[in-house]
mmCIF file of C-alpha atoms in Angstrom:
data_model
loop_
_atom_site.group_PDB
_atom_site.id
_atom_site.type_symbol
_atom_site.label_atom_id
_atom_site.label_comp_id
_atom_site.label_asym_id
_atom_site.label_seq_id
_atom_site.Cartn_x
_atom_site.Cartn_y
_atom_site.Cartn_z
ATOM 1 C CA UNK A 537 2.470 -2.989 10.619
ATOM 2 C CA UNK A 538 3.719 -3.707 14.079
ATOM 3 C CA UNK A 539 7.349 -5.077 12.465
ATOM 4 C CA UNK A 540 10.533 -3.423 13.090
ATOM 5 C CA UNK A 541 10.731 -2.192 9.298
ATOM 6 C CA UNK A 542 7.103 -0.512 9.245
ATOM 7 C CA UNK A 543 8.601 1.497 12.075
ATOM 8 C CA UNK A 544 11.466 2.438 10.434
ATOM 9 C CA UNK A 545 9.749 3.345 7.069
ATOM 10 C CA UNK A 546 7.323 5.280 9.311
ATOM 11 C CA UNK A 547 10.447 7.229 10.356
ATOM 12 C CA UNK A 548 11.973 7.716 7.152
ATOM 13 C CA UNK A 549 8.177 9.326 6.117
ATOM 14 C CA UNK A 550 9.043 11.751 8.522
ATOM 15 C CA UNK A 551 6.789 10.012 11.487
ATOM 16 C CA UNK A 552 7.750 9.802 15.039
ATOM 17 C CA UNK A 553 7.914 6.527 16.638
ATOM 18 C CA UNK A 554 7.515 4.511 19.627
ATOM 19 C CA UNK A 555 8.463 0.942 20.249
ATOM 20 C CA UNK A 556 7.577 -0.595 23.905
ATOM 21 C CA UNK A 557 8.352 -3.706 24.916
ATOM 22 C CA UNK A 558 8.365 -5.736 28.603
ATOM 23 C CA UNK A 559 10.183 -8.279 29.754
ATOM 24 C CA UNK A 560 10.090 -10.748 32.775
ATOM 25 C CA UNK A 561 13.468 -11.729 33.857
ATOM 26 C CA UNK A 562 15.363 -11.266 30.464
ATOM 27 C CA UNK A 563 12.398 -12.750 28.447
ATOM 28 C CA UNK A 564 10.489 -10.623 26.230
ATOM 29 C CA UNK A 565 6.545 -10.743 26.695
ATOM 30 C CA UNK A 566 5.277 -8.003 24.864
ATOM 31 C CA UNK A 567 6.380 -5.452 22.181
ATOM 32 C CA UNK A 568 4.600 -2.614 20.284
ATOM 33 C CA UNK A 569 4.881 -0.264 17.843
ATOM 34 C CA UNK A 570 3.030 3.546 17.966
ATOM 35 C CA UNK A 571 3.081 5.874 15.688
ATOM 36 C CA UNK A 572 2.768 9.819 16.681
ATOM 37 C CA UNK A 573 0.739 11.670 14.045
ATOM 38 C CA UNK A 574 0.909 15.264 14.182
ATOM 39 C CA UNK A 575 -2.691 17.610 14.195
ATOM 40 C CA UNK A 576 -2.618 21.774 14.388
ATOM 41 C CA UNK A 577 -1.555 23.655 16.790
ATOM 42 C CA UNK A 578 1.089 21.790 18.278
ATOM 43 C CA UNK A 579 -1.379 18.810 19.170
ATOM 44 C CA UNK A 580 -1.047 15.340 17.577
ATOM 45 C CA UNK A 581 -2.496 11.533 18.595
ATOM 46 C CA UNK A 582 -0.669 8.394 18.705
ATOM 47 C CA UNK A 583 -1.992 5.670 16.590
ATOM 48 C CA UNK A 584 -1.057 2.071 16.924
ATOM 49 C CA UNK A 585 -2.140 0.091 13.960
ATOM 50 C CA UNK A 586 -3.094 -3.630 13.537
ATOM 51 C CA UNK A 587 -1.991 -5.856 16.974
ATOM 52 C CA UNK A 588 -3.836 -9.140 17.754
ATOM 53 C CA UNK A 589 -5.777 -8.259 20.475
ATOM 54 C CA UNK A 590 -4.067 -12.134 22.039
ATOM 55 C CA UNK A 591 -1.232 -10.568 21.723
ATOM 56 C CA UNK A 592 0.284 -7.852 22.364
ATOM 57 C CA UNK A 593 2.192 -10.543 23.973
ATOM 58 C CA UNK A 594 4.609 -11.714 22.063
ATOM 59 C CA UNK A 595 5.182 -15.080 23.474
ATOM 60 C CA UNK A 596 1.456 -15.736 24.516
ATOM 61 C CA UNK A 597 1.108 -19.050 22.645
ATOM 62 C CA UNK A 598 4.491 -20.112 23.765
ATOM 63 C CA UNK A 599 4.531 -19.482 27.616
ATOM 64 C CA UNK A 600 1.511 -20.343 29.911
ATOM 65 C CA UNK A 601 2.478 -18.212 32.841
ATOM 66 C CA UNK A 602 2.254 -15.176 30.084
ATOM 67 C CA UNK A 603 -1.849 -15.645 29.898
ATOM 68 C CA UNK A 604 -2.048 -15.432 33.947
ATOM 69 C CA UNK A 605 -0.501 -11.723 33.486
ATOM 70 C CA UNK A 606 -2.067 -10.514 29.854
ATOM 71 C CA UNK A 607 -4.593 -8.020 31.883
ATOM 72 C CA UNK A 608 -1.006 -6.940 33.673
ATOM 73 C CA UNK A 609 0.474 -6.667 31.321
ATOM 74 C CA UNK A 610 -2.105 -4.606 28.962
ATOM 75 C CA UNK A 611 -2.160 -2.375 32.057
ATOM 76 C CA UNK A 612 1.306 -1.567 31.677
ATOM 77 C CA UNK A 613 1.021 -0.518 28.145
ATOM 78 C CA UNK A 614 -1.755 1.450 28.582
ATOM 79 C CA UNK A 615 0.080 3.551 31.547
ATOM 80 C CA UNK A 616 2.747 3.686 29.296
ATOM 81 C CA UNK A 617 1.042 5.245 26.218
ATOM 82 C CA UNK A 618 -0.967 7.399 28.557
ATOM 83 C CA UNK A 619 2.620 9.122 29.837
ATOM 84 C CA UNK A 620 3.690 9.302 25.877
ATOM 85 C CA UNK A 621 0.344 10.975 25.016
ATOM 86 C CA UNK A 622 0.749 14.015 27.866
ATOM 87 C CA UNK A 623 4.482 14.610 26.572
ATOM 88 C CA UNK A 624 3.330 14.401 23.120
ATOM 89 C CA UNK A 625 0.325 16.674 23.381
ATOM 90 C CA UNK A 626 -1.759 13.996 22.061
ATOM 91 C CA UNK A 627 -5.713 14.286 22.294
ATOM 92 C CA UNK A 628 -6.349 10.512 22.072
ATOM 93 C CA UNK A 629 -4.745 7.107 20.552
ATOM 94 C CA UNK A 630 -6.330 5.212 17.793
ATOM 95 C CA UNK A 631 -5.759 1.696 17.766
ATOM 96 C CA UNK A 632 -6.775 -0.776 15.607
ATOM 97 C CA UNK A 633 -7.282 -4.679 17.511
ATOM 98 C CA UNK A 634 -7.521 -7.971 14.905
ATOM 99 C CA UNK A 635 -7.752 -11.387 15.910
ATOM 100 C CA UNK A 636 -6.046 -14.851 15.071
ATOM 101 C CA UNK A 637 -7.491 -16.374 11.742
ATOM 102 C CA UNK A 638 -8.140 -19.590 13.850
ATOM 103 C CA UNK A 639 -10.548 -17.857 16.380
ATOM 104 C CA UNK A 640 -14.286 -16.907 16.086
ATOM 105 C CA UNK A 641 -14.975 -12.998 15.265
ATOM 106 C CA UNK A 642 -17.165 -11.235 18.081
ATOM 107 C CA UNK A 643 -17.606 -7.982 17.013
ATOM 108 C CA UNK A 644 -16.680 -6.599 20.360
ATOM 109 C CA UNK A 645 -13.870 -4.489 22.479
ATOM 110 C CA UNK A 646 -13.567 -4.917 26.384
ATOM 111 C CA UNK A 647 -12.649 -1.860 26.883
ATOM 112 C CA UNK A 648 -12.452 -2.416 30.784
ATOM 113 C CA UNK A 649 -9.351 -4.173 29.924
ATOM 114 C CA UNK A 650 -7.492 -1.123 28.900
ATOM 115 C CA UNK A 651 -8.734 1.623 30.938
ATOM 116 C CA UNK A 652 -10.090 2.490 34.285
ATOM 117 C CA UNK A 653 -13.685 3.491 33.780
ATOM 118 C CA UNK A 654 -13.909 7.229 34.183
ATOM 119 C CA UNK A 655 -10.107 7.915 33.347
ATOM 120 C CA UNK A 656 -11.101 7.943 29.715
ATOM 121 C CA UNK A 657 -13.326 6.873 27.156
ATOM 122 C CA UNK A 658 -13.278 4.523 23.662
ATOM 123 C CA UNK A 659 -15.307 5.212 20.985
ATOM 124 C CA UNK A 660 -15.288 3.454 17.799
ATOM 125 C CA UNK A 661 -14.420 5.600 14.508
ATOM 126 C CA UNK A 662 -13.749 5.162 10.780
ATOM 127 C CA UNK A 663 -11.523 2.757 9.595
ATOM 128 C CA UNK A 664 -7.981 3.257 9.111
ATOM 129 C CA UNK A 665 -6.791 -0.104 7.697
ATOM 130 C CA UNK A 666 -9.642 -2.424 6.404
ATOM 131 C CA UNK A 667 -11.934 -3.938 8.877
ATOM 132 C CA UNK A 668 -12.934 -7.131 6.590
ATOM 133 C CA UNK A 669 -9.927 -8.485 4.323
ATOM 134 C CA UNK A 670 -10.179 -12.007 2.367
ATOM 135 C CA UNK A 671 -7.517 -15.056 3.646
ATOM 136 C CA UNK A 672 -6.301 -17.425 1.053
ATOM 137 C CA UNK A 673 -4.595 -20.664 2.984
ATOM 138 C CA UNK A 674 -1.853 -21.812 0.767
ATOM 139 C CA UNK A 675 -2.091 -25.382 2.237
ATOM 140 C CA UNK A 676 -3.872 -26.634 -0.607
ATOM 141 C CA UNK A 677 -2.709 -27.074 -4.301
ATOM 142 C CA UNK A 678 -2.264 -24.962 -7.065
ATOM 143 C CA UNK A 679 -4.833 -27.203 -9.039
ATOM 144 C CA UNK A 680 -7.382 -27.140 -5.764
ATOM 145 C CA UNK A 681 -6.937 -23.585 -5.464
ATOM 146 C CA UNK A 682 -7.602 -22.946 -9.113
ATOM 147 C CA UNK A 683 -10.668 -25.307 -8.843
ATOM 148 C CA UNK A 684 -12.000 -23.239 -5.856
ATOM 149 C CA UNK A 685 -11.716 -19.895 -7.887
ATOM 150 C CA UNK A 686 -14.969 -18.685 -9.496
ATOM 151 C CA UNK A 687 -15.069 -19.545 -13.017
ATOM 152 C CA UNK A 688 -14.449 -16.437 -14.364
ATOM 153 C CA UNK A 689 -11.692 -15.544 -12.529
ATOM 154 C CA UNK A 690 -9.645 -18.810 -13.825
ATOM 155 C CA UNK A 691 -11.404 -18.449 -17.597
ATOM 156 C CA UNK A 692 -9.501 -14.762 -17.216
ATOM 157 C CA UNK A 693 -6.489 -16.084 -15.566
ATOM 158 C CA UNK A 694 -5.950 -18.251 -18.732
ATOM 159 C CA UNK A 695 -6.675 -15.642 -21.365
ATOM 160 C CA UNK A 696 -4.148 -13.674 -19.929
ATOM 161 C CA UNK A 697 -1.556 -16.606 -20.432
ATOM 162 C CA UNK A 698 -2.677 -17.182 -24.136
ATOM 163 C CA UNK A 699 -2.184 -13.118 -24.945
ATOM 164 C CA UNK A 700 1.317 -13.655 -23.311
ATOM 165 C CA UNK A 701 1.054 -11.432 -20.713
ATOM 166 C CA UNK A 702 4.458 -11.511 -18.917
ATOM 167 C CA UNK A 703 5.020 -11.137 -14.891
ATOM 168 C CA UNK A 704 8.148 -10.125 -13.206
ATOM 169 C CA UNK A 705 9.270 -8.684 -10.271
ATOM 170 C CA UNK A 706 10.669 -4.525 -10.768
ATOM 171 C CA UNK A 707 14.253 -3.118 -9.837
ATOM 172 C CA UNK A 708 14.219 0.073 -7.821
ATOM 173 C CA UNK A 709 14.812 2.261 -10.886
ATOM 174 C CA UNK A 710 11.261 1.324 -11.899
ATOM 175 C CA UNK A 711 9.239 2.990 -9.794
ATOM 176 C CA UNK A 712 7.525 5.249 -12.295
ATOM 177 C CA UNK A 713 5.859 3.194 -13.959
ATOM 178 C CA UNK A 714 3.883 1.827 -10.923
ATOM 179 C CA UNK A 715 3.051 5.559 -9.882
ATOM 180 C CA UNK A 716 1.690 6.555 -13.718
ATOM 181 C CA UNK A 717 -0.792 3.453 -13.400
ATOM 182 C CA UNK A 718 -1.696 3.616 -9.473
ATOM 183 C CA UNK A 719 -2.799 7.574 -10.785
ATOM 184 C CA UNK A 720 -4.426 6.276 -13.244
ATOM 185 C CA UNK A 721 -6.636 3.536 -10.994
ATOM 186 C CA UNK A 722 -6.947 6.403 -8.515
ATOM 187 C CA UNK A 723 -8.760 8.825 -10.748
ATOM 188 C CA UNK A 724 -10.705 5.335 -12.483
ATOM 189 C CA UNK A 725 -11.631 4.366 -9.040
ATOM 190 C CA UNK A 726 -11.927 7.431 -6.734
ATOM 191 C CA UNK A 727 -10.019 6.653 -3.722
ATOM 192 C CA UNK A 728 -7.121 9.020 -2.541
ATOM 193 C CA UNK A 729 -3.299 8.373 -2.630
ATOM 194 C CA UNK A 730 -0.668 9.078 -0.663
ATOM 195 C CA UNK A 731 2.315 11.443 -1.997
ATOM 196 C CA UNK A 732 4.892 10.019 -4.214
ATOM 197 C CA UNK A 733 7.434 9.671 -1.914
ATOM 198 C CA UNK A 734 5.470 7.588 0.595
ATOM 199 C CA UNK A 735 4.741 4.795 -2.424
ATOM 200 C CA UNK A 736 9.328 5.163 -3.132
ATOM 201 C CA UNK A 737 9.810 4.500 0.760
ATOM 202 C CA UNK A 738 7.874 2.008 1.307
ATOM 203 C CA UNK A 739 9.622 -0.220 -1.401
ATOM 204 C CA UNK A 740 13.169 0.515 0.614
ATOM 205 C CA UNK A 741 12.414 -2.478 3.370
ATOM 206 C CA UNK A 742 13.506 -5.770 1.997
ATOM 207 C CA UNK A 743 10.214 -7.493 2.396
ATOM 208 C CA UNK A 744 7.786 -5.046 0.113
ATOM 209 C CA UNK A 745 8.608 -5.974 -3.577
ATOM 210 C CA UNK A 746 7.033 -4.504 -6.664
ATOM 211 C CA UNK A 747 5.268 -7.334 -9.591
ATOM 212 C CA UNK A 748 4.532 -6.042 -12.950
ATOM 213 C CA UNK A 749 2.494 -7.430 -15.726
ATOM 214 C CA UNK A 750 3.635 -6.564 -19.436
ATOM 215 C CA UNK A 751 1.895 -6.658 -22.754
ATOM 216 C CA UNK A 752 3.785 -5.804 -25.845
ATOM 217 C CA UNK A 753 6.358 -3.496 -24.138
ATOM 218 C CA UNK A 754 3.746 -1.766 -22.243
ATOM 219 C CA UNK A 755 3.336 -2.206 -18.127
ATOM 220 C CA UNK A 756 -0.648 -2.826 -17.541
ATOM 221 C CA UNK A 757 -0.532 -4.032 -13.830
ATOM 222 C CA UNK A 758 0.875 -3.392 -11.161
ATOM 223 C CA UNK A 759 0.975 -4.943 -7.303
ATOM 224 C CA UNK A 760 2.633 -3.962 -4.423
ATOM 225 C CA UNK A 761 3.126 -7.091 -2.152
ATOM 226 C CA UNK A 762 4.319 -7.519 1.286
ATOM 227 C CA UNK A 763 6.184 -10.701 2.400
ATOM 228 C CA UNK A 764 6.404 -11.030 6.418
ATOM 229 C CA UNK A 765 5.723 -13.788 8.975
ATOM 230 C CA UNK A 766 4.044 -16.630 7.164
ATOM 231 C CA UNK A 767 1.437 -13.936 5.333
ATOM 232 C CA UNK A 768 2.378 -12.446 2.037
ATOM 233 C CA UNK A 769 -0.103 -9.431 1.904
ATOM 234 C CA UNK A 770 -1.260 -7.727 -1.201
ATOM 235 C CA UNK A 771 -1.152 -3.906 -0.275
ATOM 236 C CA UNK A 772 -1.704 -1.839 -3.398
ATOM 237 C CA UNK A 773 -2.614 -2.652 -6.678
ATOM 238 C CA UNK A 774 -3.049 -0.482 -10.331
ATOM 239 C CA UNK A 775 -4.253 -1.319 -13.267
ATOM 240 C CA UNK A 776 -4.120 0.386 -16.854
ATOM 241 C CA UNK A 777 -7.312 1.359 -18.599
ATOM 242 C CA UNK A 778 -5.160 0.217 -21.957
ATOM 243 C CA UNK A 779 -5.469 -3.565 -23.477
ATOM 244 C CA UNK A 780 -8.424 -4.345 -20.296
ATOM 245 C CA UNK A 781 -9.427 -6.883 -22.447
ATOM 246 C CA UNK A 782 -6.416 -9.073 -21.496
ATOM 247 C CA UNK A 783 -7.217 -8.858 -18.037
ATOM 248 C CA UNK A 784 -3.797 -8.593 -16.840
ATOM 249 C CA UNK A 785 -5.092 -8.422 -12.465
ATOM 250 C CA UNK A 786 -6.030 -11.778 -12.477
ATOM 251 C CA UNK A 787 -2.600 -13.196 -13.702
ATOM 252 C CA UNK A 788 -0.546 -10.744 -11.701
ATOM 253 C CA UNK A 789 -2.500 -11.990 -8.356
ATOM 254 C CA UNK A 790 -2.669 -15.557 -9.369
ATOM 255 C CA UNK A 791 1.601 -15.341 -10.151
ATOM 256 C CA UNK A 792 2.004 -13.986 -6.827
ATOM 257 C CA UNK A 793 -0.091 -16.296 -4.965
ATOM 258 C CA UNK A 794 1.527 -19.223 -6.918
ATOM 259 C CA UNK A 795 4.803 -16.942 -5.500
ATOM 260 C CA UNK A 796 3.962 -17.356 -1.916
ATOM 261 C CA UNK A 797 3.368 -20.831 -1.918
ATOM 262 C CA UNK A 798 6.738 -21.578 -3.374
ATOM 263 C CA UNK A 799 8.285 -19.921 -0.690
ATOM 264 C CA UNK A 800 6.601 -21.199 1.670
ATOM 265 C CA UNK A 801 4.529 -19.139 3.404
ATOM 266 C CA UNK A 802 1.043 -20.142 4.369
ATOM 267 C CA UNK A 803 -1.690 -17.340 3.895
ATOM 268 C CA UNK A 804 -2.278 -14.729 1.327
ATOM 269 C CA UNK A 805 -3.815 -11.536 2.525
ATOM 270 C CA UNK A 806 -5.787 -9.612 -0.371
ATOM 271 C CA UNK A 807 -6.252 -6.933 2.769
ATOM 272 C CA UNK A 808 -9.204 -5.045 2.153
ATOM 273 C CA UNK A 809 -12.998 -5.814 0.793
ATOM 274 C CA UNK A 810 -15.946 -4.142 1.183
ATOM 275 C CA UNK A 811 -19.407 -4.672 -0.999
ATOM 276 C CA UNK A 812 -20.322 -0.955 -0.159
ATOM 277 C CA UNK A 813 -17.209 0.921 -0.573
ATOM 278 C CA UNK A 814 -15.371 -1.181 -3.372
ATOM 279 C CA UNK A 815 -17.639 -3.255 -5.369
ATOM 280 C CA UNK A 816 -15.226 -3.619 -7.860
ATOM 281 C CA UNK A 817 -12.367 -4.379 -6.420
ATOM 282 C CA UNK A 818 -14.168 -6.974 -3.807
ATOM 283 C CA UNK A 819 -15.952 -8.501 -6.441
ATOM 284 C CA UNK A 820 -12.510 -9.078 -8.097
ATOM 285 C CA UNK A 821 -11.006 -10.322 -4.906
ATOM 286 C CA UNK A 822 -13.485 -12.607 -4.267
ATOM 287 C CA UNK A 823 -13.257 -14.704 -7.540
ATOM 288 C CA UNK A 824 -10.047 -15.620 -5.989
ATOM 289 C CA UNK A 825 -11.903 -17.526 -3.300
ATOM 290 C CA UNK A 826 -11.152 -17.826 0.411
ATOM 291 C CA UNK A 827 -12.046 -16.620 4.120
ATOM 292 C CA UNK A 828 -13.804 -13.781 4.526
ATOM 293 C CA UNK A 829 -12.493 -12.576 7.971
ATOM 294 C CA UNK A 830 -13.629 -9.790 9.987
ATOM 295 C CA UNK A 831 -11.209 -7.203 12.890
ATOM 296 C CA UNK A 832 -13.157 -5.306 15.269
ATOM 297 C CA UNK A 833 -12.062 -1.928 13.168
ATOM 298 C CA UNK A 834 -10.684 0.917 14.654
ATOM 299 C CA UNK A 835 -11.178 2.465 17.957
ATOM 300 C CA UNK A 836 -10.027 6.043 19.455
ATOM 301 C CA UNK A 837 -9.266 6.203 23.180
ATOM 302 C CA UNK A 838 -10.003 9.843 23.978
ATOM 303 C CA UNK A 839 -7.504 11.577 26.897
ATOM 304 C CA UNK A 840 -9.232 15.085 26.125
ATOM 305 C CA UNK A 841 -12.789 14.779 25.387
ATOM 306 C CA UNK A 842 -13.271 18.883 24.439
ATOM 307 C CA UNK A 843 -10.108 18.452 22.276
ATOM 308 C CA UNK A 844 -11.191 15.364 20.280
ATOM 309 C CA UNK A 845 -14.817 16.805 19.359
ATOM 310 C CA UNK A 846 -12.958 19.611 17.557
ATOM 311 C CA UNK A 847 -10.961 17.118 15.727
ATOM 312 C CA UNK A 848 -13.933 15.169 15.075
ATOM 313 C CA UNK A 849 -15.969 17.633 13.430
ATOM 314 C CA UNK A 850 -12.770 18.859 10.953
ATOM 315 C CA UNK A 851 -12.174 15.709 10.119
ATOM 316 C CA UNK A 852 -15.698 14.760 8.911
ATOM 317 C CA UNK A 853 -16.039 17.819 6.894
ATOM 318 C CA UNK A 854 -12.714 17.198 5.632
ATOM 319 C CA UNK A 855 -14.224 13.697 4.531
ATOM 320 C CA UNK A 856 -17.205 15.584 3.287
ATOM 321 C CA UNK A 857 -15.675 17.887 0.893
ATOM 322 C CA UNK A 858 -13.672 15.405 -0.795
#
């Protein structure tokens, strides 16, 4: 979400955007990615989604002298965003920090390192992306990775290859018949969608692809995958209440995890489980097997405190009417 191409299908949703990037004598050392979302009355925020809190430096690993500045340097965003949010009317910025797979989750923010205390204030708030996501490392073989699955995940994966259940990847004109089923798992499931037309652009960039499953003519699943850095992330996924009993999920995931490997790349990102809020889907995530990792979750750095408790108290009973 902070690539060049979620930018640019942020624009093409009609979104405002911000890139800012700095750079010591020619070399780049940090680059972002905000996104200005608009509120009533001519007010908005500015949300910047998903940066390792190591880095918004881009080089950090690679250049020594670039962990001496990384408090500079986070200064110099922060000013930054601060002079974006006054010309933007924006009330606060919601950002959401994660950390390295490799490191150790502390469920913590310094917030000292982004503000002056008594310029502003942080607060943490609901999630925007999922806090907890499950990490499959592709490192080990197909046959270990099957043997690591719970055992009803690879007895399903199997009866889905004996009813012939048949995976391949969609052309654009295909779109339809991922939006029928994701409506479908909406209503099944109860969690809200996005319009149509977000779904259509964000299959335009070159590294979201659509997978389908089919049984006897008919599409039954559906997954909508995203293949960047060395993660390939599964974003959305549908299902059809029709022929269940095949359980055509578990071969769909298990194709494109056998997918990523072949390419190359060395995690797969189910993105998103929670016991509370999808027991389903995280118990079906699960059976997958592999590291259950855990982001600090999502934070709102208030510029106008008055403002933001108005917003606050729309938005949760917005939340509680739906």
């Amino acid at each position: 979400m902070q690539s060049w191409e979620w930018g640019e299908f942020q624009k093409s949703i009609g979104n405002k955007i911000f890139r800012l990037w700095i750079e010591d004598d020619g070399e780049l050392m940090s680059a972002i990615t905000l996104i200005k979302k608009k509120l009533l009355c001519g007010k908005s925020y500015l949300y910047w989604p998903q940066f390792n809190y190591q880095l918004p430096i881009t080089n950090y690993q690679l250049n020594s002298k670039f962990k001496d500045q990384k408090f500079e340097i986070i200064d110099l965003l922060f000013n930054e965003i601060q002079k974006i949010a006054k010309n933007e009317n924006a009330i606060f910025l919601r950002f959401e920090p994660q950390f390295g797979f490799q490191s150790k989750i502390e469920n913590r923010l310094p917030a000292e390192t982004f503000v002056q205390e008594g310029k502003s204030s942080i607060v943490k708030t609901f999630d925007v992306q999922p806090s907890k996501t499950l990490i499959l490392n592709l490192d080990k073989s197909e046959e270990d990775m099957l043997k690591a699955m719970r055992q009803k995940t690879r007895y399903n994966i199997r009866l889905s290859e004996k009813k012939g259940v048949k995976i391949r990847e969609a052309n654009v004109n295909e779109f339809d018949k991922f939006w029928e089923l994701i409506k479908k798992t909406s209503k099944r499931d109860g969690f809200r969608l996005h319009d149509k037309m977000y779904y259509q652009k964000m299959l335009e960039p070159a590294m979201v692809k659509l997978f389908l499953a089919e049984y006897k003519n008919n599409t039954v699943a559906a997954n909508i995958m995203v293949f960047f850095g060395d993660t390939v992330t599964y974003l959305h996924g549908a299902s059809s209440t029709e022929h269940r009993n095949i359980m055509a999920p578990y071969i769909l995931q298990w194709h494109c995890i056998k997918l990523a490997k072949k390419l190359g790349y060395r995690y797969y990102d189910f993105y998103g489980i929670d016991d509370k809020k999808w027991p389903g889907v995280t118990r079906f995530k699960n059976g997958f097997n592999g590291d259950k990792i855990e982001h600090p979750g999502t934070f709102d750095l208030i510029f106008n405190k008055k403002l933001y408790l108005v917003y606050e108290i729309m938005r949760k009973l917005k939340r509680f009417f739906h």
